[in-house]
Short mmCIF file of C-alpha atoms in Angstrom, two decimals:
data_model
loop_
_atom_site.label_atom_id
_atom_site.label_comp_id
_atom_site.label_asym_id
_atom_site.label_seq_id
_atom_site.Cartn_x
_atom_site.Cartn_y
_atom_site.Cartn_z
CA UNK Z 11 -149.58 -72.96 -41.19
CA UNK Z 12 -146.89 -75.02 -39.51
CA UNK Z 13 -143.59 -73.70 -38.20
CA UNK Z 14 -141.52 -75.09 -41.08
CA UNK Z 15 -143.64 -73.28 -43.65
CA UNK Z 16 -143.32 -70.02 -41.69
CA UNK Z 17 -139.53 -70.38 -41.52
CA UNK Z 18 -139.36 -71.20 -45.21
CA UNK Z 19 -141.45 -68.15 -46.17
CA UNK Z 20 -139.31 -65.89 -43.96
CA UNK Z 21 -136.10 -67.23 -45.46
CA UNK Z 22 -137.45 -66.83 -48.99
CA UNK Z 23 -138.00 -63.10 -48.40
CA UNK Z 24 -134.51 -62.59 -46.90
CA UNK Z 25 -133.67 -59.87 -49.44
CA UNK Z 26 -136.36 -57.65 -47.92
CA UNK Z 27 -134.85 -57.98 -44.44
CA UNK Z 28 -132.22 -55.60 -43.10
CA UNK Z 29 -129.03 -56.63 -41.34
CA UNK Z 30 -130.54 -56.28 -37.85
CA UNK Z 31 -133.56 -58.35 -38.84
CA UNK Z 32 -131.29 -61.06 -40.26
CA UNK Z 33 -129.34 -61.16 -36.97
CA UNK Z 34 -132.63 -61.56 -35.07
CA UNK Z 35 -133.71 -64.28 -37.50
CA UNK Z 36 -130.41 -66.06 -36.94
CA UNK Z 37 -130.95 -65.99 -33.16
CA UNK Z 38 -134.52 -67.23 -33.51
CA UNK Z 39 -133.35 -70.08 -35.72
CA UNK Z 40 -130.66 -71.00 -33.19
CA UNK Z 41 -133.23 -71.13 -30.39
CA UNK Z 42 -135.67 -73.12 -32.49
CA UNK Z 43 -132.99 -75.63 -33.50
CA UNK Z 44 -132.00 -76.04 -29.83
CA UNK Z 45 -135.59 -76.90 -28.95
CA UNK Z 46 -135.80 -79.29 -31.92
CA UNK Z 47 -132.61 -81.09 -30.87
CA UNK Z 48 -133.95 -81.46 -27.31
CA UNK Z 49 -137.17 -83.00 -28.64
CA UNK Z 50 -135.20 -85.39 -30.85
CA UNK Z 51 -133.30 -86.81 -27.90
CA UNK Z 52 -134.54 -90.32 -27.24
CA UNK Z 53 -136.77 -90.68 -24.19
CA UNK Z 54 -135.90 -93.73 -22.12
CA UNK Z 55 -137.75 -94.92 -19.04
CA UNK Z 56 -135.98 -94.82 -15.67
CA UNK Z 57 -133.82 -97.82 -14.94
CA UNK Z 58 -132.14 -99.04 -11.78
CA UNK Z 59 -128.73 -97.51 -12.53
CA UNK Z 60 -130.28 -94.32 -14.05
CA UNK Z 61 -127.60 -94.28 -16.75
CA UNK Z 62 -128.82 -93.30 -20.21
CA UNK Z 63 -129.14 -95.84 -23.00
CA UNK Z 64 -126.40 -95.84 -25.62
CA UNK Z 65 -127.32 -93.44 -28.46
CA UNK Z 66 -125.41 -95.62 -30.95
CA UNK Z 67 -126.88 -99.07 -30.29
CA UNK Z 68 -129.64 -98.35 -27.69
CA UNK Z 69 -128.11 -100.82 -25.26
CA UNK Z 70 -128.80 -100.46 -21.53
CA UNK Z 71 -125.45 -102.11 -20.74
CA UNK Z 72 -123.73 -98.81 -19.87
CA UNK Z 73 -121.15 -97.85 -17.23
CA UNK Z 74 -119.92 -94.49 -15.98
CA UNK Z 75 -116.69 -93.68 -17.81
CA UNK Z 76 -115.54 -90.26 -16.56
CA UNK Z 77 -116.81 -87.28 -14.61
CA UNK Z 78 -114.63 -84.38 -15.81
CA UNK Z 79 -116.10 -81.82 -16.64
CA UNK Z 80 -119.41 -83.56 -17.34
CA UNK Z 81 -120.32 -87.19 -16.72
CA UNK Z 82 -119.44 -89.49 -19.61
CA UNK Z 83 -120.68 -93.02 -20.13
CA UNK Z 84 -119.34 -96.01 -22.03
CA UNK Z 85 -121.40 -98.70 -23.73
CA UNK Z 86 -120.13 -102.22 -22.99
CA UNK Z 87 -121.67 -103.50 -26.22
CA UNK Z 88 -120.40 -101.10 -28.91
CA UNK Z 89 -117.59 -99.45 -26.84
CA UNK Z 90 -118.72 -95.88 -27.70
CA UNK Z 91 -118.52 -93.13 -25.11
CA UNK Z 92 -121.16 -90.43 -24.83
CA UNK Z 93 -122.68 -87.81 -22.55
CA UNK Z 94 -126.13 -87.92 -21.00
CA UNK Z 95 -127.50 -84.73 -22.56
CA UNK Z 96 -126.26 -84.79 -26.12
CA UNK Z 97 -127.52 -81.92 -28.27
CA UNK Z 98 -127.54 -82.99 -31.91
CA UNK Z 99 -126.68 -79.64 -33.43
CA UNK Z 100 -124.15 -78.47 -30.85
CA UNK Z 101 -122.62 -81.79 -29.85
CA UNK Z 102 -118.83 -81.58 -30.16
CA UNK Z 103 -118.95 -78.48 -32.33
CA UNK Z 104 -116.43 -75.80 -31.47
CA UNK Z 105 -118.40 -73.09 -33.27
CA UNK Z 106 -122.09 -74.04 -33.28
CA UNK Z 107 -123.23 -70.63 -34.57
CA UNK Z 108 -121.36 -71.31 -37.82
CA UNK Z 109 -123.72 -74.25 -38.29
CA UNK Z 110 -126.63 -71.78 -38.14
CA UNK Z 111 -124.79 -69.58 -40.65
CA UNK Z 112 -124.56 -72.59 -42.98
CA UNK Z 113 -128.34 -73.10 -42.77
CA UNK Z 114 -129.08 -69.42 -43.43
CA UNK Z 115 -126.61 -69.11 -46.33
CA UNK Z 116 -127.77 -72.35 -47.91
CA UNK Z 117 -131.41 -71.39 -47.72
CA UNK Z 118 -131.21 -67.71 -48.59
CA UNK Z 119 -128.51 -67.52 -51.28
CA UNK Z 120 -127.45 -69.27 -54.45
CA UNK Z 121 -123.79 -69.23 -53.44
CA UNK Z 122 -121.54 -72.07 -54.55
CA UNK Z 123 -120.12 -74.49 -52.03
CA UNK Z 124 -116.71 -72.83 -52.29
CA UNK Z 125 -118.22 -69.40 -51.60
CA UNK Z 126 -120.17 -70.69 -48.59
CA UNK Z 127 -117.06 -72.39 -47.18
CA UNK Z 128 -115.06 -69.18 -47.56
CA UNK Z 129 -117.85 -67.00 -46.12
CA UNK Z 130 -118.35 -69.15 -43.01
CA UNK Z 131 -114.66 -69.93 -42.53
CA UNK Z 132 -114.79 -73.73 -42.49
CA UNK Z 133 -113.06 -76.40 -44.55
CA UNK Z 134 -114.83 -78.25 -47.38
CA UNK Z 135 -114.62 -81.47 -45.35
CA UNK Z 136 -116.42 -79.77 -42.45
CA UNK Z 137 -119.03 -78.48 -44.90
CA UNK Z 138 -119.85 -81.98 -46.12
CA UNK Z 139 -119.98 -83.44 -42.59
CA UNK Z 140 -122.29 -80.64 -41.46
CA UNK Z 141 -124.38 -81.08 -44.59
CA UNK Z 142 -124.99 -84.73 -43.70
CA UNK Z 143 -125.95 -83.73 -40.15
CA UNK Z 144 -128.26 -81.04 -41.46
CA UNK Z 145 -130.03 -83.39 -43.86
CA UNK Z 146 -130.50 -85.97 -41.10
CA UNK Z 147 -132.21 -83.33 -38.93
CA UNK Z 148 -134.01 -81.33 -41.64
CA UNK Z 149 -134.62 -83.66 -44.62
CA UNK Z 150 -136.52 -80.95 -46.52
CA UNK Z 151 -133.16 -79.21 -47.15
CA UNK Z 152 -131.74 -82.24 -48.99
CA UNK Z 153 -132.90 -81.07 -52.43
CA UNK Z 154 -131.58 -77.53 -51.92
CA UNK Z 155 -128.19 -78.86 -50.76
CA UNK Z 156 -127.94 -81.35 -53.63
CA UNK Z 157 -128.58 -78.61 -56.20
CA UNK Z 158 -125.66 -76.44 -55.09
CA UNK Z 159 -122.82 -75.92 -57.52
CA UNK Z 160 -119.35 -77.09 -56.54
CA UNK Z 161 -117.14 -74.67 -58.58
#
C-alpha cells in the first residue's frame, strides 16, 4: 500500500480519532508535506556561478538581487525574483499551518466553503488561491474540492 492510500484511509476514519490523535495527524501531515515539497524542488546541475535556475522560466541567466535576510535572485529573462530554497507549501505564507488545516478540513468533513473559511480564519480569495496550489501539488484532491458547496 502506498503512502497516499494510507493517508486517505486515515483521513476517512477521522471520526474515530480523538482530538489528540487529530493533532498528531496534523503534525505528521505537515512533516510529510514538507518532505514532498523538498522532493518537488527542481534539481539543477552545478553551474559556474552556482546560482539556481529561475523557477518561472528555467533560465540560467540569473543574478544575485539581495541578501537580506536570505539571498534573493533575479532572472534577467522574465524579471521575477526568487529565493534559492523555495518550499512550495510554505513559500510566502504567513500562516502555513492554516494550509494544513485546509487539507484536513477538506478531506475529513463535508463543510461548505463558507464554513471552512470561517473555521480556518482566512478570506474566500485566500481559500481559492490555496485551493489552486493544493490541486497543483495533490491532484487527487481536485474532485473533492470541486464537489464542495459554496453556500
